[in-house]
Amino acid sequence: MSERSNAVMLRFDPALASLRDGLSVALQIGGTLWVANDETTHLERLTIHNAAPGDQVRCDEHKSFALGKYLDLPLEEADAEIDIEGVAHAPDSGYLWVVGSHSLKRRKAEADKSAQKNIKRLSTVVVDGNRFLLARIPLVQQKDSYVLAAKVDADGRTAAQLNGNEFGNDLTTEIGKDEQLRDFLRIPGKDNGFDIEGLAVIGSRLLLGLRGPVLRGWSVLLEVEPELERGSTDTLVLKQIGPHGRHYRKHFFDLHGLGVRDLCRSGEDLLILAGPTMDLDGPVTVFRWRGSFASDEESVVFADQLETVLEVPFGQGDDHAEGMCLFDAGGQGGEVLLVVYDSAAEGRMHGEADVEADLFALD
């Protein structure tokens, strides 16, 4: 089983230092590392500096990209989070894909409030309209870095998002017809409700990993294929790819009762970061599915068809692994996985705006 081989120091703009305490995704594209805090409407770009073997890798030169500049977010309030839970890159198309959780949220109990007020809070379920986001944004290379763009005149690429509004989108409309999954749309994500956490690109298709629901111990991945709506340059619709004309396929995985926290491609394999669907610390495991999605059929993948490649350490009330990506900073050797954490432990945070992410050499 793999152990931590090194750490990566992520340095944010001191004015945005709070971002380091809630990272939910990670994606390396060339010399840049893209991350996000799930309580914002931004993507964050850091520049990767190569390190000699054994030295700590550093990522800095932080630049923040407000997604509202490229996409039509239904809510513009400063605290109207997207709950970004997945980013993925389609190199052949030049797009960065991003997905929100699509989940409802239950209010928290607070120690300074009365029992009756807390009971009322725990009875309150909130819809954050920006969470219903599935979108692609063009990436433009500038020297050794990348920026986002709403439109690229040179090749006609445009930012586009799945048709929807502040109450849902075409995906939730389709799930609302599914006898297995529809009832979970009304349940908050951390109550084993519908909750997307993980995104991977396979050709023209997207894989959406669900933290919940977990059905009798079985986790769910949804496969979709967005395409531009006829006559539109900024609105996506879902192709009919599933049985009986469905706009999605379902895949079930025995992850020992865990839900998906993130996904990433490793050649023809799929790596799955799995953790509890409920509000628990752990366990957290990375599984490998070899030769994934070689067919166009729905699948049921049993535990003995998966390899356990990593048990990720977790804290007590902190250090919750939320995002991962394959990582290359030069001199690392072999396949290396970068893991970032929500609720980062105090020991991970350094100075005004630095936080450590972990590197794991995969067997």
Tab-separated table of C-alpha atoms in Angstrom, residues 1 192 210-211 213-221 252-260 272-278 280 282-288 301-311:
chain	number	residue	atom	x	y	z
A	1	MET	CA	0.000	0.000	0.000
A	192	ASN	CA	-27.078	10.372	1.605
A	210	LEU	CA	-21.857	10.422	-6.772
A	211	ARG	CA	-21.005	10.777	-3.104
A	213	PRO	CA	-26.809	8.052	-2.763
A	214	VAL	CA	-25.045	4.857	-1.803
A	215	LEU	CA	-27.569	2.073	-2.352
A	216	ARG	CA	-27.094	-0.900	-0.017
A	217	GLY	CA	-23.365	-0.249	-0.118
A	218	TRP	CA	-23.220	0.384	-3.876
A	219	SER	CA	-21.857	3.676	-5.180
A	220	VAL	CA	-23.096	5.236	-8.426
A	221	LEU	CA	-21.357	6.833	-11.400
A	252	PHE	CA	-22.632	0.744	-9.869
A	253	PHE	CA	-19.457	0.093	-7.848
A	254	ASP	CA	-18.859	-1.867	-4.658
A	255	LEU	CA	-16.577	0.567	-2.826
A	256	HIS	CA	-17.126	-1.143	0.540
A	257	GLY	CA	-20.014	1.182	1.374
A	258	LEU	CA	-18.170	4.396	0.500
A	259	GLY	CA	-19.267	7.113	-1.912
A	260	VAL	CA	-17.225	8.853	-4.590
A	272	ILE	CA	-11.743	6.581	-7.678
A	273	LEU	CA	-11.258	8.516	-4.441
A	274	ALA	CA	-13.871	7.108	-2.072
A	275	GLY	CA	-15.019	8.300	1.346
A	276	PRO	CA	-18.097	8.288	3.588
A	277	THR	CA	-21.310	9.637	2.127
A	278	MET	CA	-22.370	10.935	5.556
A	280	LEU	CA	-17.809	11.331	8.892
A	282	GLY	CA	-13.126	8.266	7.155
A	283	PRO	CA	-12.151	5.761	5.895
A	284	VAL	CA	-10.800	7.181	2.614
A	285	THR	CA	-9.545	4.854	-0.127
A	286	VAL	CA	-8.324	5.173	-3.712
A	287	PHE	CA	-9.462	2.348	-6.004
A	288	ARG	CA	-8.289	1.565	-9.528
A	301	VAL	CA	-18.458	-3.578	-10.761
A	302	PHE	CA	-17.831	-5.860	-7.789
A	303	ALA	CA	-15.085	-5.300	-5.224
A	304	ASP	CA	-12.856	-8.042	-6.644
A	305	GLN	CA	-12.798	-6.178	-9.979
A	306	LEU	CA	-11.154	-3.174	-8.320
A	307	GLU	CA	-7.647	-2.671	-6.954
A	308	THR	CA	-7.103	-0.851	-3.680
A	309	VAL	CA	-4.079	1.340	-4.382
A	310	LEU	CA	-4.068	3.754	-1.451
A	311	GLU	CA	-5.522	4.255	2.025
